[in-house]
């Protein structure tokens, strides 16, 4: 087989066989296919798509590039949750502790930042000491002990997804429905939960921009789930605006903590809703009862304490989390009503501040980011602070930041 023939076949919009996909993707993992050829194949895939069979094959190839967790040793009901990616999305750090406080087990494989969207692994790594790479033994042990564990793809778990994910992030190939489906589903299948909630983000700040694509992706993931006897529960959620107020790795951890400590707003509401759907589906309780139980563990501090236990268990010291040294104000240059905050522009700004990667292997700055100070519908006067930027350099990002805000008379 020849990698150039495989790339050409995809470029000509022809279906690849399992053997061809194994040759290309496993070759990339082993190092016999270089970055530039895999980037080319990914771009052709991004443009021409994949059939369902190809998507299923790629999911399986990614899954079998590592091992599948032996879930027979997990005590209790195991569930999982994944977001398709958005700006300011720190829901896993809130939902995981809620679900574990309710007595369920959530063991999660996650990724780093993808394109202009952040990734939970980078966010967790902003906590000094937090270990994002666990062995399968540690994963199982911690899941039974704490009820919530989260780690990245490792040599044991979906190593192929790790290398493809990192390459997609910097080659403009993140917004591909089949690549998203296989990336997410391989990670979910590797750790074996029966119930998998997918927070399918839709909007300009998401990888999926419209409802039609979101429904297509949802159906593909449901079908993949069925082939492995898993129940995939997709929930479409809005991502035209950043989620919550903080965007940037450590800033997002701090906001997740605030919500666990009682902060109200759209982020808390979404976490309650997603946790309730997952709890209701997996435990067979009705949605209203699920909402009450979920709200209780948030309000009585159980979920907050579970988060602290989770962080400590994975070696993190939450007291040591830090933010960047310069805090700059971004002030409005006009009067009016705040009509829109562009999630996409805020996501890109966060990358420019150093919170995301522009090239493979870029180090990221965990402490930089944006904190929104105004919300949609607010009355704005010239000079009002719209947001703050946390930066480690003294560059002026004000113009770029202002472009994210639409203020109308
Ligand atoms: N999350 C993933 O794990 N993979 C994607 O491709 C997108 C979001």
GROMACS .gro file of C-alpha atoms and ligand atoms in nm:
model
  417
    1UNK     CA    1   0.000   0.000   0.000
    2UNK     CA    2   0.108   0.353  -0.066
    3UNK     CA    3   0.016   0.653   0.147
    4UNK     CA    4   0.006   0.880  -0.161
    5UNK     CA    5  -0.259   0.656  -0.323
    6UNK     CA    6  -0.463   0.671  -0.004
    7UNK     CA    7  -0.442   1.051   0.012
    8UNK     CA    8  -0.536   1.076  -0.359
    9UNK     CA    9  -0.830   0.843  -0.309
   10UNK     CA   10  -0.968   1.062  -0.030
   11UNK     CA   11  -0.895   1.373  -0.236
   12UNK     CA   12  -1.108   1.216  -0.515
   13UNK     CA   13  -1.386   1.159  -0.261
   14UNK     CA   14  -1.365   0.781  -0.271
   15UNK     CA   15  -1.430   0.554   0.025
   16UNK     CA   16  -1.125   0.408   0.200
   17UNK     CA   17  -1.117   0.046   0.310
   18UNK     CA   18  -1.039  -0.050   0.668
   19UNK     CA   19  -0.697  -0.175   0.559
   20UNK     CA   20  -0.615   0.157   0.392
   21UNK     CA   21  -0.723   0.351   0.698
   22UNK     CA   22  -0.518   0.124   0.924
   23UNK     CA   23  -0.217   0.168   0.698
   24UNK     CA   24  -0.242   0.548   0.707
   25UNK     CA   25  -0.352   0.610   1.068
   26UNK     CA   26  -0.153   0.336   1.242
   27UNK     CA   27   0.142   0.434   1.021
   28UNK     CA   28   0.113   0.787   1.157
   29UNK     CA   29   0.110   0.659   1.515
   30UNK     CA   30   0.417   0.443   1.447
   31UNK     CA   31   0.599   0.727   1.272
   32UNK     CA   32   0.611   0.581   0.920
   33UNK     CA   33   0.362   0.842   0.792
   34UNK     CA   34   0.491   1.195   0.859
   35UNK     CA   35   0.293   1.497   0.980
   36UNK     CA   36   0.265   1.654   0.636
   37UNK     CA   37   0.108   1.347   0.476
   38UNK     CA   38  -0.133   1.294   0.762
   39UNK     CA   39  -0.225   1.666   0.753
   40UNK     CA   40  -0.303   1.626   0.385
   41UNK     CA   41  -0.521   1.320   0.447
   42UNK     CA   42  -0.701   1.498   0.730
   43UNK     CA   43  -0.768   1.801   0.512
   44UNK     CA   44  -0.904   1.583   0.231
   45UNK     CA   45  -1.123   1.411   0.491
   46UNK     CA   46  -1.235   1.743   0.629
   47UNK     CA   47  -1.341   1.858   0.282
   48UNK     CA   48  -1.488   1.535   0.145
   49UNK     CA   49  -1.613   1.370   0.463
   50UNK     CA   50  -1.636   0.999   0.539
   51UNK     CA   51  -1.902   0.736   0.493
   52UNK     CA   52  -2.057   0.590   0.807
   53UNK     CA   53  -1.852   0.272   0.760
   54UNK     CA   54  -1.529   0.471   0.739
   55UNK     CA   55  -1.624   0.666   1.052
   56UNK     CA   56  -1.701   0.344   1.236
   57UNK     CA   57  -1.371   0.194   1.116
   58UNK     CA   58  -1.171   0.497   1.227
   59UNK     CA   59  -1.342   0.489   1.568
   60UNK     CA   60  -1.252   0.124   1.605
   61UNK     CA   61  -0.894   0.175   1.486
   62UNK     CA   62  -0.851   0.457   1.738
   63UNK     CA   63  -1.012   0.254   2.013
   64UNK     CA   64  -0.791  -0.048   1.944
   65UNK     CA   65  -0.475   0.159   1.922
   66UNK     CA   66  -0.491   0.126   2.301
   67UNK     CA   67  -0.668  -0.096   2.548
   68UNK     CA   68  -1.026  -0.111   2.662
   69UNK     CA   69  -1.077  -0.073   3.036
   70UNK     CA   70  -1.205  -0.378   3.219
   71UNK     CA   71  -1.514  -0.223   3.373
   72UNK     CA   72  -1.614  -0.538   3.562
   73UNK     CA   73  -1.419  -0.398   3.857
   74UNK     CA   74  -1.613  -0.072   3.871
   75UNK     CA   75  -1.850  -0.059   4.164
   76UNK     CA   76  -2.179   0.112   4.077
   77UNK     CA   77  -2.330   0.271   3.769
   78UNK     CA   78  -2.070   0.412   3.531
   79UNK     CA   79  -2.158   0.708   3.312
   80UNK     CA   80  -1.963   0.945   3.088
   81UNK     CA   81  -2.001   1.290   2.940
   82UNK     CA   82  -1.825   1.474   2.659
   83UNK     CA   83  -1.855   1.812   2.495
   84UNK     CA   84  -1.795   1.863   2.126
   85UNK     CA   85  -1.598   2.178   2.210
   86UNK     CA   86  -1.672   2.541   2.276
   87UNK     CA   87  -1.539   2.863   2.426
   88UNK     CA   88  -1.546   2.891   2.805
   89UNK     CA   89  -1.674   2.537   2.836
   90UNK     CA   90  -1.576   2.420   3.184
   91UNK     CA   91  -1.883   2.203   3.241
   92UNK     CA   92  -1.694   1.874   3.298
   93UNK     CA   93  -1.528   2.016   3.610
   94UNK     CA   94  -1.876   2.083   3.754
   95UNK     CA   95  -2.076   1.789   3.617
   96UNK     CA   96  -1.816   1.526   3.717
   97UNK     CA   97  -1.829   1.621   4.087
   98UNK     CA   98  -2.210   1.648   4.079
   99UNK     CA   99  -2.247   1.302   3.927
  100UNK     CA  100  -1.995   1.147   4.169
  101UNK     CA  101  -2.172   1.314   4.464
  102UNK     CA  102  -2.488   1.135   4.353
  103UNK     CA  103  -2.307   0.802   4.390
  104UNK     CA  104  -2.241   0.733   4.020
  105UNK     CA  105  -1.900   0.681   3.866
  106UNK     CA  106  -1.769   0.913   3.597
  107UNK     CA  107  -1.431   0.819   3.451
  108UNK     CA  108  -1.348   1.045   3.161
  109UNK     CA  109  -1.087   1.061   2.888
  110UNK     CA  110  -1.056   1.415   2.755
  111UNK     CA  111  -0.840   1.620   2.524
  112UNK     CA  112  -0.642   1.941   2.525
  113UNK     CA  113  -0.741   2.263   2.351
  114UNK     CA  114  -0.863   2.204   1.998
  115UNK     CA  115  -0.827   2.498   1.759
  116UNK     CA  116  -0.984   2.806   1.917
  117UNK     CA  117  -1.174   2.598   2.175
  118UNK     CA  118  -1.019   2.511   2.510
  119UNK     CA  119  -0.973   2.156   2.637
  120UNK     CA  120  -1.037   2.022   2.986
  121UNK     CA  121  -0.695   1.860   3.009
  122UNK     CA  122  -0.515   2.195   2.968
  123UNK     CA  123  -0.754   2.349   3.220
  124UNK     CA  124  -0.687   2.077   3.478
  125UNK     CA  125  -0.314   2.098   3.411
  126UNK     CA  126  -0.326   2.464   3.512
  127UNK     CA  127  -0.368   2.335   3.870
  128UNK     CA  128  -0.009   2.289   3.995
  129UNK     CA  129   0.070   1.921   4.044
  130UNK     CA  130  -0.245   1.787   3.875
  131UNK     CA  131  -0.163   1.460   3.694
  132UNK     CA  132  -0.344   1.427   3.362
  133UNK     CA  133  -0.178   1.101   3.253
  134UNK     CA  134  -0.294   0.800   3.456
  135UNK     CA  135  -0.230   0.431   3.410
  136UNK     CA  136  -0.535   0.210   3.366
  137UNK     CA  137  -0.478   0.074   3.720
  138UNK     CA  138  -0.478   0.426   3.864
  139UNK     CA  139  -0.784   0.517   3.658
  140UNK     CA  140  -0.981   0.221   3.795
  141UNK     CA  141  -0.860   0.266   4.151
  142UNK     CA  142  -0.938   0.639   4.156
  143UNK     CA  143  -1.275   0.589   3.994
  144UNK     CA  144  -1.381   0.346   4.264
  145UNK     CA  145  -1.234   0.564   4.538
  146UNK     CA  146  -1.346   0.916   4.433
  147UNK     CA  147  -1.620   0.852   4.178
  148UNK     CA  148  -1.476   1.105   3.933
  149UNK     CA  149  -1.152   1.077   3.743
  150UNK     CA  150  -1.037   1.257   3.432
  151UNK     CA  151  -0.725   1.199   3.227
  152UNK     CA  152  -0.587   1.250   2.880
  153UNK     CA  153  -0.526   0.996   2.606
  154UNK     CA  154  -0.220   0.793   2.706
  155UNK     CA  155  -0.012   0.513   2.550
  156UNK     CA  156  -0.271   0.282   2.709
  157UNK     CA  157  -0.587   0.474   2.614
  158UNK     CA  158  -0.654   0.582   2.253
  159UNK     CA  159  -0.296   0.690   2.174
  160UNK     CA  160  -0.397   0.730   1.810
  161UNK     CA  161  -0.664   0.986   1.900
  162UNK     CA  162  -0.403   1.181   2.094
  163UNK     CA  163  -0.169   1.228   1.796
  164UNK     CA  164  -0.448   1.293   1.545
  165UNK     CA  165  -0.625   1.532   1.784
  166UNK     CA  166  -0.307   1.734   1.838
  167UNK     CA  167  -0.241   1.753   1.464
  168UNK     CA  168  -0.600   1.852   1.380
  169UNK     CA  169  -0.578   2.133   1.633
  170UNK     CA  170  -0.310   2.314   1.431
  171UNK     CA  171  -0.400   2.219   1.072
  172UNK     CA  172  -0.747   2.370   1.034
  173UNK     CA  173  -0.909   2.025   1.041
  174UNK     CA  174  -1.103   2.041   1.365
  175UNK     CA  175  -1.444   2.108   1.212
  176UNK     CA  176  -1.503   1.768   1.052
  177UNK     CA  177  -1.811   1.575   1.162
  178UNK     CA  178  -1.667   1.222   1.113
  179UNK     CA  179  -1.333   1.316   1.270
  180UNK     CA  180  -1.511   1.463   1.572
  181UNK     CA  181  -1.737   1.158   1.600
  182UNK     CA  182  -1.453   0.906   1.588
  183UNK     CA  183  -1.231   1.110   1.821
  184UNK     CA  184  -1.499   1.143   2.087
  185UNK     CA  185  -1.647   0.797   2.057
  186UNK     CA  186  -1.311   0.618   2.066
  187UNK     CA  187  -1.232   0.786   2.399
  188UNK     CA  188  -1.577   0.707   2.539
  189UNK     CA  189  -1.564   0.343   2.430
  190UNK     CA  190  -1.214   0.296   2.573
  191UNK     CA  191  -1.333   0.350   2.929
  192UNK     CA  192  -1.659   0.168   2.878
  193UNK     CA  193  -1.951   0.360   3.032
  194UNK     CA  194  -2.294   0.236   2.925
  195UNK     CA  195  -2.453   0.584   2.927
  196UNK     CA  196  -2.272   0.862   2.741
  197UNK     CA  197  -2.406   1.217   2.742
  198UNK     CA  198  -2.285   1.432   2.454
  199UNK     CA  199  -2.305   1.807   2.505
  200UNK     CA  200  -2.329   1.897   2.139
  201UNK     CA  201  -2.234   2.260   2.118
  202UNK     CA  202  -2.379   2.454   1.825
  203UNK     CA  203  -2.287   2.805   1.718
  204UNK     CA  204  -2.004   3.028   1.606
  205UNK     CA  205  -1.796   2.946   1.914
  206UNK     CA  206  -1.832   2.571   1.857
  207UNK     CA  207  -1.678   2.331   1.608
  208UNK     CA  208  -2.030   2.265   1.479
  209UNK     CA  209  -2.186   2.584   1.344
  210UNK     CA  210  -2.546   2.490   1.266
  211UNK     CA  211  -2.828   2.268   1.386
  212UNK     CA  212  -2.837   2.051   1.075
  213UNK     CA  213  -2.472   1.947   1.122
  214UNK     CA  214  -2.533   1.898   1.493
  215UNK     CA  215  -2.818   1.657   1.424
  216UNK     CA  216  -2.602   1.469   1.171
  217UNK     CA  217  -2.321   1.437   1.426
  218UNK     CA  218  -2.564   1.332   1.699
  219UNK     CA  219  -2.707   1.056   1.481
  220UNK     CA  220  -2.362   0.927   1.386
  221UNK     CA  221  -2.258   0.906   1.751
  222UNK     CA  222  -2.584   0.735   1.849
  223UNK     CA  223  -2.527   0.477   1.572
  224UNK     CA  224  -2.165   0.418   1.672
  225UNK     CA  225  -2.280   0.376   2.031
  226UNK     CA  226  -2.536   0.114   1.928
  227UNK     CA  227  -2.267  -0.096   1.760
  228UNK     CA  228  -2.091  -0.121   2.097
  229UNK     CA  229  -2.409  -0.156   2.303
  230UNK     CA  230  -2.384   0.194   2.450
  231UNK     CA  231  -2.658   0.451   2.498
  232UNK     CA  232  -2.550   0.786   2.358
  233UNK     CA  233  -2.764   1.079   2.475
  234UNK     CA  234  -2.696   1.396   2.272
  235UNK     CA  235  -2.814   1.735   2.400
  236UNK     CA  236  -2.779   2.033   2.163
  237UNK     CA  237  -2.666   2.346   2.348
  238UNK     CA  238  -2.599   2.702   2.236
  239UNK     CA  239  -2.243   2.822   2.174
  240UNK     CA  240  -2.287   3.159   2.005
  241UNK     CA  241  -2.170   3.325   2.324
  242UNK     CA  242  -1.890   3.215   2.555
  243UNK     CA  243  -2.012   2.993   2.837
  244UNK     CA  244  -1.987   3.170   3.173
  245UNK     CA  245  -1.764   3.472   3.231
  246UNK     CA  246  -1.411   3.329   3.232
  247UNK     CA  247  -1.218   3.212   2.927
  248UNK     CA  248  -0.865   3.075   2.969
  249UNK     CA  249  -0.732   2.770   3.148
  250UNK     CA  250  -0.682   2.860   3.516
  251UNK     CA  251  -0.952   3.128   3.496
  252UNK     CA  252  -1.199   2.858   3.393
  253UNK     CA  253  -1.101   2.632   3.682
  254UNK     CA  254  -1.163   2.926   3.914
  255UNK     CA  255  -1.507   2.987   3.764
  256UNK     CA  256  -1.597   2.617   3.793
  257UNK     CA  257  -1.504   2.645   4.162
  258UNK     CA  258  -1.724   2.954   4.195
  259UNK     CA  259  -2.022   2.765   4.051
  260UNK     CA  260  -1.957   2.473   4.284
  261UNK     CA  261  -1.951   2.725   4.568
  262UNK     CA  262  -2.287   2.874   4.466
  263UNK     CA  263  -2.242   3.121   4.177
  264UNK     CA  264  -2.562   3.154   3.972
  265UNK     CA  265  -2.591   3.208   3.596
  266UNK     CA  266  -2.608   3.032   3.260
  267UNK     CA  267  -2.314   2.804   3.339
  268UNK     CA  268  -2.476   2.667   3.655
  269UNK     CA  269  -2.811   2.627   3.475
  270UNK     CA  270  -2.651   2.429   3.193
  271UNK     CA  271  -2.459   2.203   3.433
  272UNK     CA  272  -2.776   2.131   3.629
  273UNK     CA  273  -2.962   2.047   3.309
  274UNK     CA  274  -2.692   1.819   3.163
  275UNK     CA  275  -2.630   1.641   3.495
  276UNK     CA  276  -3.003   1.588   3.538
  277UNK     CA  277  -3.047   1.439   3.191
  278UNK     CA  278  -2.755   1.202   3.249
  279UNK     CA  279  -2.873   1.104   3.598
  280UNK     CA  280  -3.231   1.059   3.482
  281UNK     CA  281  -3.138   0.840   3.181
  282UNK     CA  282  -2.888   0.622   3.362
  283UNK     CA  283  -3.084   0.575   3.684
  284UNK     CA  284  -3.433   0.566   3.535
  285UNK     CA  285  -3.562   0.850   3.756
  286UNK     CA  286  -3.784   1.121   3.616
  287UNK     CA  287  -3.624   1.444   3.505
  288UNK     CA  288  -3.782   1.666   3.773
  289UNK     CA  289  -3.666   1.435   4.051
  290UNK     CA  290  -3.320   1.426   3.893
  291UNK     CA  291  -3.309   1.808   3.883
  292UNK     CA  292  -3.394   1.824   4.254
  293UNK     CA  293  -3.121   1.577   4.350
  294UNK     CA  294  -2.864   1.749   4.128
  295UNK     CA  295  -2.950   2.093   4.269
  296UNK     CA  296  -2.927   1.956   4.624
  297UNK     CA  297  -2.569   1.829   4.586
  298UNK     CA  298  -2.468   2.163   4.438
  299UNK     CA  299  -2.642   2.365   4.710
  300UNK     CA  300  -2.532   2.156   5.008
  301UNK     CA  301  -2.163   2.172   4.912
  302UNK     CA  302  -2.123   1.800   4.839
  303UNK     CA  303  -2.023   1.862   4.476
  304UNK     CA  304  -1.777   2.133   4.583
  305UNK     CA  305  -1.609   1.898   4.831
  306UNK     CA  306  -1.605   1.624   4.567
  307UNK     CA  307  -1.421   1.857   4.330
  308UNK     CA  308  -1.156   1.926   4.596
  309UNK     CA  309  -1.122   1.552   4.661
  310UNK     CA  310  -1.086   1.486   4.287
  311UNK     CA  311  -0.815   1.752   4.246
  312UNK     CA  312  -0.621   1.634   4.552
  313UNK     CA  313  -0.651   1.271   4.448
  314UNK     CA  314  -0.486   1.349   4.112
  315UNK     CA  315  -0.205   1.538   4.285
  316UNK     CA  316  -0.329   1.895   4.231
  317UNK     CA  317  -0.292   2.180   4.477
  318UNK     CA  318  -0.584   2.413   4.415
  319UNK     CA  319  -0.444   2.674   4.655
  320UNK     CA  320  -0.150   2.723   4.420
  321UNK     CA  321  -0.347   2.796   4.102
  322UNK     CA  322  -0.240   3.128   3.956
  323UNK     CA  323  -0.339   3.384   3.695
  324UNK     CA  324  -0.124   3.599   3.465
  325UNK     CA  325   0.050   3.903   3.612
  326UNK     CA  326  -0.101   4.188   3.406
  327UNK     CA  327  -0.470   4.270   3.432
  328UNK     CA  328  -0.593   4.510   3.164
  329UNK     CA  329  -0.934   4.670   3.125
  330UNK     CA  330  -1.112   4.673   2.790
  331UNK     CA  331  -1.342   4.976   2.786
  332UNK     CA  332  -1.636   5.048   2.560
  333UNK     CA  333  -1.585   5.318   2.297
  334UNK     CA  334  -1.960   5.377   2.260
  335UNK     CA  335  -2.296   5.397   2.437
  336UNK     CA  336  -2.573   5.145   2.368
  337UNK     CA  337  -2.706   4.801   2.452
  338UNK     CA  338  -2.478   4.498   2.445
  339UNK     CA  339  -2.628   4.280   2.172
  340UNK     CA  340  -2.365   4.013   2.116
  341UNK     CA  341  -2.037   3.875   2.249
  342UNK     CA  342  -1.869   3.672   1.977
  343UNK     CA  343  -1.760   3.338   2.121
  344UNK     CA  344  -1.536   3.277   1.820
  345UNK     CA  345  -1.351   3.609   1.854
  346UNK     CA  346  -1.309   3.561   2.228
  347UNK     CA  347  -1.177   3.207   2.168
  348UNK     CA  348  -0.924   3.334   1.914
  349UNK     CA  349  -0.822   3.618   2.147
  350UNK     CA  350  -0.756   3.364   2.420
  351UNK     CA  351  -0.525   3.174   2.182
  352UNK     CA  352  -0.346   3.502   2.090
  353UNK     CA  353  -0.298   3.581   2.459
  354UNK     CA  354  -0.111   3.249   2.483
  355UNK     CA  355  -0.389   3.029   2.621
  356UNK     CA  356  -0.401   2.798   2.315
  357UNK     CA  357  -0.169   2.653   2.056
  358UNK     CA  358  -0.101   2.790   1.709
  359UNK     CA  359   0.166   2.530   1.625
  360UNK     CA  360   0.211   2.168   1.724
  361UNK     CA  361   0.387   2.136   2.057
  362UNK     CA  362   0.345   2.508   2.150
  363UNK     CA  363   0.365   2.559   2.523
  364UNK     CA  364   0.059   2.731   2.655
  365UNK     CA  365   0.030   2.993   2.922
  366UNK     CA  366  -0.222   2.865   3.176
  367UNK     CA  367  -0.279   3.195   3.354
  368UNK     CA  368  -0.388   3.415   3.061
  369UNK     CA  369  -0.742   3.475   2.944
  370UNK     CA  370  -1.047   3.696   2.946
  371UNK     CA  371  -1.306   3.772   3.211
  372UNK     CA  372  -1.631   3.916   3.079
  373UNK     CA  373  -1.768   4.204   3.281
  374UNK     CA  374  -2.091   4.275   3.089
  375UNK     CA  375  -2.372   4.053   2.969
  376UNK     CA  376  -2.613   4.052   2.676
  377UNK     CA  377  -2.881   4.318   2.718
  378UNK     CA  378  -2.672   4.535   2.953
  379UNK     CA  379  -2.690   4.910   2.910
  380UNK     CA  380  -2.339   5.026   2.819
  381UNK     CA  381  -2.185   5.371   2.859
  382UNK     CA  382  -1.860   5.490   2.696
  383UNK     CA  383  -1.575   5.393   2.928
  384UNK     CA  384  -1.755   5.099   3.090
  385UNK     CA  385  -1.531   4.795   3.130
  386UNK     CA  386  -1.659   4.526   2.893
  387UNK     CA  387  -1.400   4.267   2.991
  388UNK     CA  388  -1.060   4.220   3.149
  389UNK     CA  389  -0.765   4.053   2.982
  390UNK     CA  390  -0.515   3.860   3.193
  391UNK     CA  391  -0.183   3.868   3.012
  392UNK     CA  392   0.181   3.789   3.071
  393UNK     CA  393   0.303   4.048   2.822
  394UNK     CA  394   0.225   4.417   2.796
  395UNK     CA  395   0.090   4.402   2.440
  396UNK     CA  396  -0.227   4.592   2.366
  397UNK     CA  397  -0.512   4.352   2.285
  398UNK     CA  398  -0.784   4.614   2.335
  399UNK     CA  399  -0.877   4.654   1.966
  400UNK     CA  400  -0.903   4.279   1.912
  401UNK     CA  401  -1.109   4.240   2.229
  402UNK     CA  402  -1.345   4.527   2.139
  403UNK     CA  403  -1.424   4.355   1.807
  404UNK     CA  404  -1.588   4.070   1.998
  405UNK     CA  405  -1.856   4.302   2.139
  406UNK     CA  406  -2.153   4.427   1.936
  407UNK     CA  407  -2.313   4.732   2.098
  408UNK     CA  408  -2.619   4.886   1.935
  409UNK     CA  409  -2.815   5.206   1.998
  410LIG     N1  410  -1.367   1.660   2.149
  410LIG     C1  411  -1.290   1.555   2.112
  410LIG     O1  412  -1.250   1.475   2.195
  410LIG     N2  413  -1.260   1.541   1.983
  410LIG     C2  414  -1.303   1.626   1.889
  410LIG     O2  415  -1.272   1.605   1.774
  410LIG     C3  416  -1.384   1.734   1.928
  410LIG     C4  417  -1.413   1.751   2.061
   0.00000   0.00000   0.00000
